PDB file of C-alpha atoms in Angstrom:
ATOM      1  CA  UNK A   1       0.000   0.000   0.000  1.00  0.00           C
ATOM      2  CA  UNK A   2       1.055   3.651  -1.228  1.00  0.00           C
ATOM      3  CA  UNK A   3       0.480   6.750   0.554  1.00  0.00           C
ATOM      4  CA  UNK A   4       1.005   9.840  -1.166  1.00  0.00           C
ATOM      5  CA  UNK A   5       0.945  13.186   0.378  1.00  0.00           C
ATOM      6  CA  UNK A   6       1.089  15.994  -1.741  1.00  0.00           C
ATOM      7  CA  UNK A   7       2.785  19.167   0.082  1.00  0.00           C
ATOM      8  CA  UNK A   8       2.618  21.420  -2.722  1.00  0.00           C
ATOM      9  CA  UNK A   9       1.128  21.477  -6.158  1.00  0.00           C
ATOM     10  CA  UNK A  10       2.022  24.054  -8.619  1.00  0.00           C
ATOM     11  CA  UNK A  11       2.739  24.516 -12.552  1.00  0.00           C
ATOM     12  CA  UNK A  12       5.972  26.332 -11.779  1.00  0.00           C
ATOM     13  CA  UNK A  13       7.306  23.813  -9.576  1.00  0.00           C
ATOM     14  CA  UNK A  14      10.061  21.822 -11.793  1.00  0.00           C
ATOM     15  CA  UNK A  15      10.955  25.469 -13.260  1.00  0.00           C
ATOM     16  CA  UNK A  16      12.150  26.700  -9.759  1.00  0.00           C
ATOM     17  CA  UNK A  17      13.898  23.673  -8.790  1.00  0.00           C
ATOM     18  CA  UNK A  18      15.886  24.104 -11.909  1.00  0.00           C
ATOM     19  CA  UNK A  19      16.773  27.757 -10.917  1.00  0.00           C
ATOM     20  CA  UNK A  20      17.724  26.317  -7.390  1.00  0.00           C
ATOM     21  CA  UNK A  21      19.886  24.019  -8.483  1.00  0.00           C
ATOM     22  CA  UNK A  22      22.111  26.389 -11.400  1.00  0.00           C
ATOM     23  CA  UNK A  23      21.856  28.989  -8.230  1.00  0.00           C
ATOM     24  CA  UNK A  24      23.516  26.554  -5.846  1.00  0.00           C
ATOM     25  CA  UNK A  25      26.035  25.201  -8.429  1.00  0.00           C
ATOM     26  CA  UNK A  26      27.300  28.946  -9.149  1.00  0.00           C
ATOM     27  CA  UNK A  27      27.469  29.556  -5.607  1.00  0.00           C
ATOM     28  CA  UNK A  28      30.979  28.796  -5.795  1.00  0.00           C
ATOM     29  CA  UNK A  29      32.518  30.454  -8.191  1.00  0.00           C
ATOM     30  CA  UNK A  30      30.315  33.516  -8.517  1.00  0.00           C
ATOM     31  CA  UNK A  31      32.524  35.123  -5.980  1.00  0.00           C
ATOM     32  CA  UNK A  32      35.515  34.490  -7.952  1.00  0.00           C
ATOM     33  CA  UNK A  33      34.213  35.851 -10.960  1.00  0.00           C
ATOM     34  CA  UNK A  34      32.879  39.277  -8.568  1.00  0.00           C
ATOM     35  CA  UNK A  35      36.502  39.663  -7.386  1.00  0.00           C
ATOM     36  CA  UNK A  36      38.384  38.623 -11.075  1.00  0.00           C
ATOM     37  CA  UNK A  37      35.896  41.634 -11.952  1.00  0.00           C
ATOM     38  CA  UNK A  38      36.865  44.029  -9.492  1.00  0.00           C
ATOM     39  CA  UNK A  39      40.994  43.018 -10.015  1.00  0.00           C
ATOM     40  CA  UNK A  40      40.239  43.694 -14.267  1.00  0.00           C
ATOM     41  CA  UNK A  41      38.351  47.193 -13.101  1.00  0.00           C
ATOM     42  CA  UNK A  42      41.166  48.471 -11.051  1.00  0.00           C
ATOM     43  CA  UNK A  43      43.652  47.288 -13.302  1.00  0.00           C
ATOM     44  CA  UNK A  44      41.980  49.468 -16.185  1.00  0.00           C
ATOM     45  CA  UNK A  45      41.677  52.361 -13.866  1.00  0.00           C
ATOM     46  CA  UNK A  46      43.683  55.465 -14.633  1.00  0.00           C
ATOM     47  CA  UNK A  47      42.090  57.009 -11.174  1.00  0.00           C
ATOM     48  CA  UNK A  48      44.067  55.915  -7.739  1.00  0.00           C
ATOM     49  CA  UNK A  49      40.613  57.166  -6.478  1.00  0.00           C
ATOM     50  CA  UNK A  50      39.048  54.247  -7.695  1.00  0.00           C
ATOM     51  CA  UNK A  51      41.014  51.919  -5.791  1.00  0.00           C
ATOM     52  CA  UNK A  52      40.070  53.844  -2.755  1.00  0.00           C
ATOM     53  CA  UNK A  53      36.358  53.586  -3.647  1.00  0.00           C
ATOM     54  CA  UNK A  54      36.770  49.477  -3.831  1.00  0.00           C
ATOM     55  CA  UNK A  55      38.295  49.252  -0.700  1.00  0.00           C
ATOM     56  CA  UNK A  56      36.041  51.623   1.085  1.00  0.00           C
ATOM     57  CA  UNK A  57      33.036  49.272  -0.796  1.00  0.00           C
ATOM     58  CA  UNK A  58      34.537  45.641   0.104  1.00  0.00           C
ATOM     59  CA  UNK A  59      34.978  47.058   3.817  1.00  0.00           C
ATOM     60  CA  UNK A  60      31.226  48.466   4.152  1.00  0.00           C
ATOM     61  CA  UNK A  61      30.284  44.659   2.772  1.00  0.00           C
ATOM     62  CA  UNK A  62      32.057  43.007   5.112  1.00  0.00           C
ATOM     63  CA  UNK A  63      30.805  45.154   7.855  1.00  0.00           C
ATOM     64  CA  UNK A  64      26.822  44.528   6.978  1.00  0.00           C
ATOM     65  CA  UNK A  65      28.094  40.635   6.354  1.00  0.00           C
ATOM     66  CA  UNK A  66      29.152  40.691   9.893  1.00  0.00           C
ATOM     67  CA  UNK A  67      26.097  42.305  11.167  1.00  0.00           C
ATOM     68  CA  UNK A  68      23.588  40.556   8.833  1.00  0.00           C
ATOM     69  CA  UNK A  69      25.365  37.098  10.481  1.00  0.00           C
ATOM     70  CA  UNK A  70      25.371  38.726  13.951  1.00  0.00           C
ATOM     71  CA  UNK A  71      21.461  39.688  13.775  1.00  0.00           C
ATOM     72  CA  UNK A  72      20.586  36.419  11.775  1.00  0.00           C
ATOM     73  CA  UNK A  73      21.954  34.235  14.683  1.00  0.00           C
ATOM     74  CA  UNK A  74      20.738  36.298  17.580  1.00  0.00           C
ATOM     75  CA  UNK A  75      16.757  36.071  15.958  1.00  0.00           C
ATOM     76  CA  UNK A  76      17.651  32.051  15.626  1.00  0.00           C
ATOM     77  CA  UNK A  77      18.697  31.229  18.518  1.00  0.00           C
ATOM     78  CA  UNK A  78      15.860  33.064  20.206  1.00  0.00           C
ATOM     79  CA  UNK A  79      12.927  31.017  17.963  1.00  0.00           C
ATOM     80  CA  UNK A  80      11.235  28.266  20.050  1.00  0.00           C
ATOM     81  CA  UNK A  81      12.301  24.646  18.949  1.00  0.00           C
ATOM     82  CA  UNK A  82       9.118  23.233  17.629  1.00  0.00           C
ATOM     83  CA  UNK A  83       9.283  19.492  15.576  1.00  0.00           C
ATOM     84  CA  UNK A  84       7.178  16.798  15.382  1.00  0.00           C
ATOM     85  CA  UNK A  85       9.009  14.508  17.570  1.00  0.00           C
ATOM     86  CA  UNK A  86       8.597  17.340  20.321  1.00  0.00           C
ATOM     87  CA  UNK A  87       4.977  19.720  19.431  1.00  0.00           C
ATOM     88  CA  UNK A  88       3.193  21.439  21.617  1.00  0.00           C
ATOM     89  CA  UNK A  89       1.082  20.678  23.789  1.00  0.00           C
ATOM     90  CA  UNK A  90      -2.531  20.853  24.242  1.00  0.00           C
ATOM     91  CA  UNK A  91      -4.989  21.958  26.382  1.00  0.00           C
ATOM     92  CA  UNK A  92      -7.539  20.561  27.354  1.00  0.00           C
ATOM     93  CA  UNK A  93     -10.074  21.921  28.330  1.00  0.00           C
ATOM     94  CA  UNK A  94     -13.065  20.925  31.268  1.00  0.00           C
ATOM     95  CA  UNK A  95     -16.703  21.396  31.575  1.00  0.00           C
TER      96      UNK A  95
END
């Protein structure tokens, strides 16, 4: 006997798995390409205020990075732990 439980039905569905998956596949070299970008931009600069400009910008990333991760594991860690193994309980109520 087959049970089948359907979670989610749409038309669309297949299309954004397929975006999923080429998005986590050029997770990892996307960044090399950003900063093999950024090396070819300065390079072709004839401003040294450029350079200035991309280190003031990769610092100001960093910083929200580091804030973004801060916040993001603060609002975690302060979420209840709910699963199935362990839900909540009920009340019951009497006449």
């Amino acid at each position: 006997m087959s049970v089948k439980i359907v979670l989610l039905q749409s038309d669309y569905l297949l299309k954004i798995q397929q975006i999923s998956r080429a998005l986590s596949k050029s997770a990892d070299w996307l960044p090399v390409v950003v900063i093999v970008l950024l090396v070819v931009a300065l390079a072709l600069s004839r401003s040294r205020r450029t350079l200035n400009k991309a280190a003031l910008g990769s610092a100001l990333s960093m910083v929200l990075l580091a804030l973004l991760l801060a916040g993001g594991a603060d609002y975690l860690s302060s979420l209840p732990i709910r699963s199935a193994a362990n839900p909540l309980p009920k009340r019951c109520s009497t006449p």
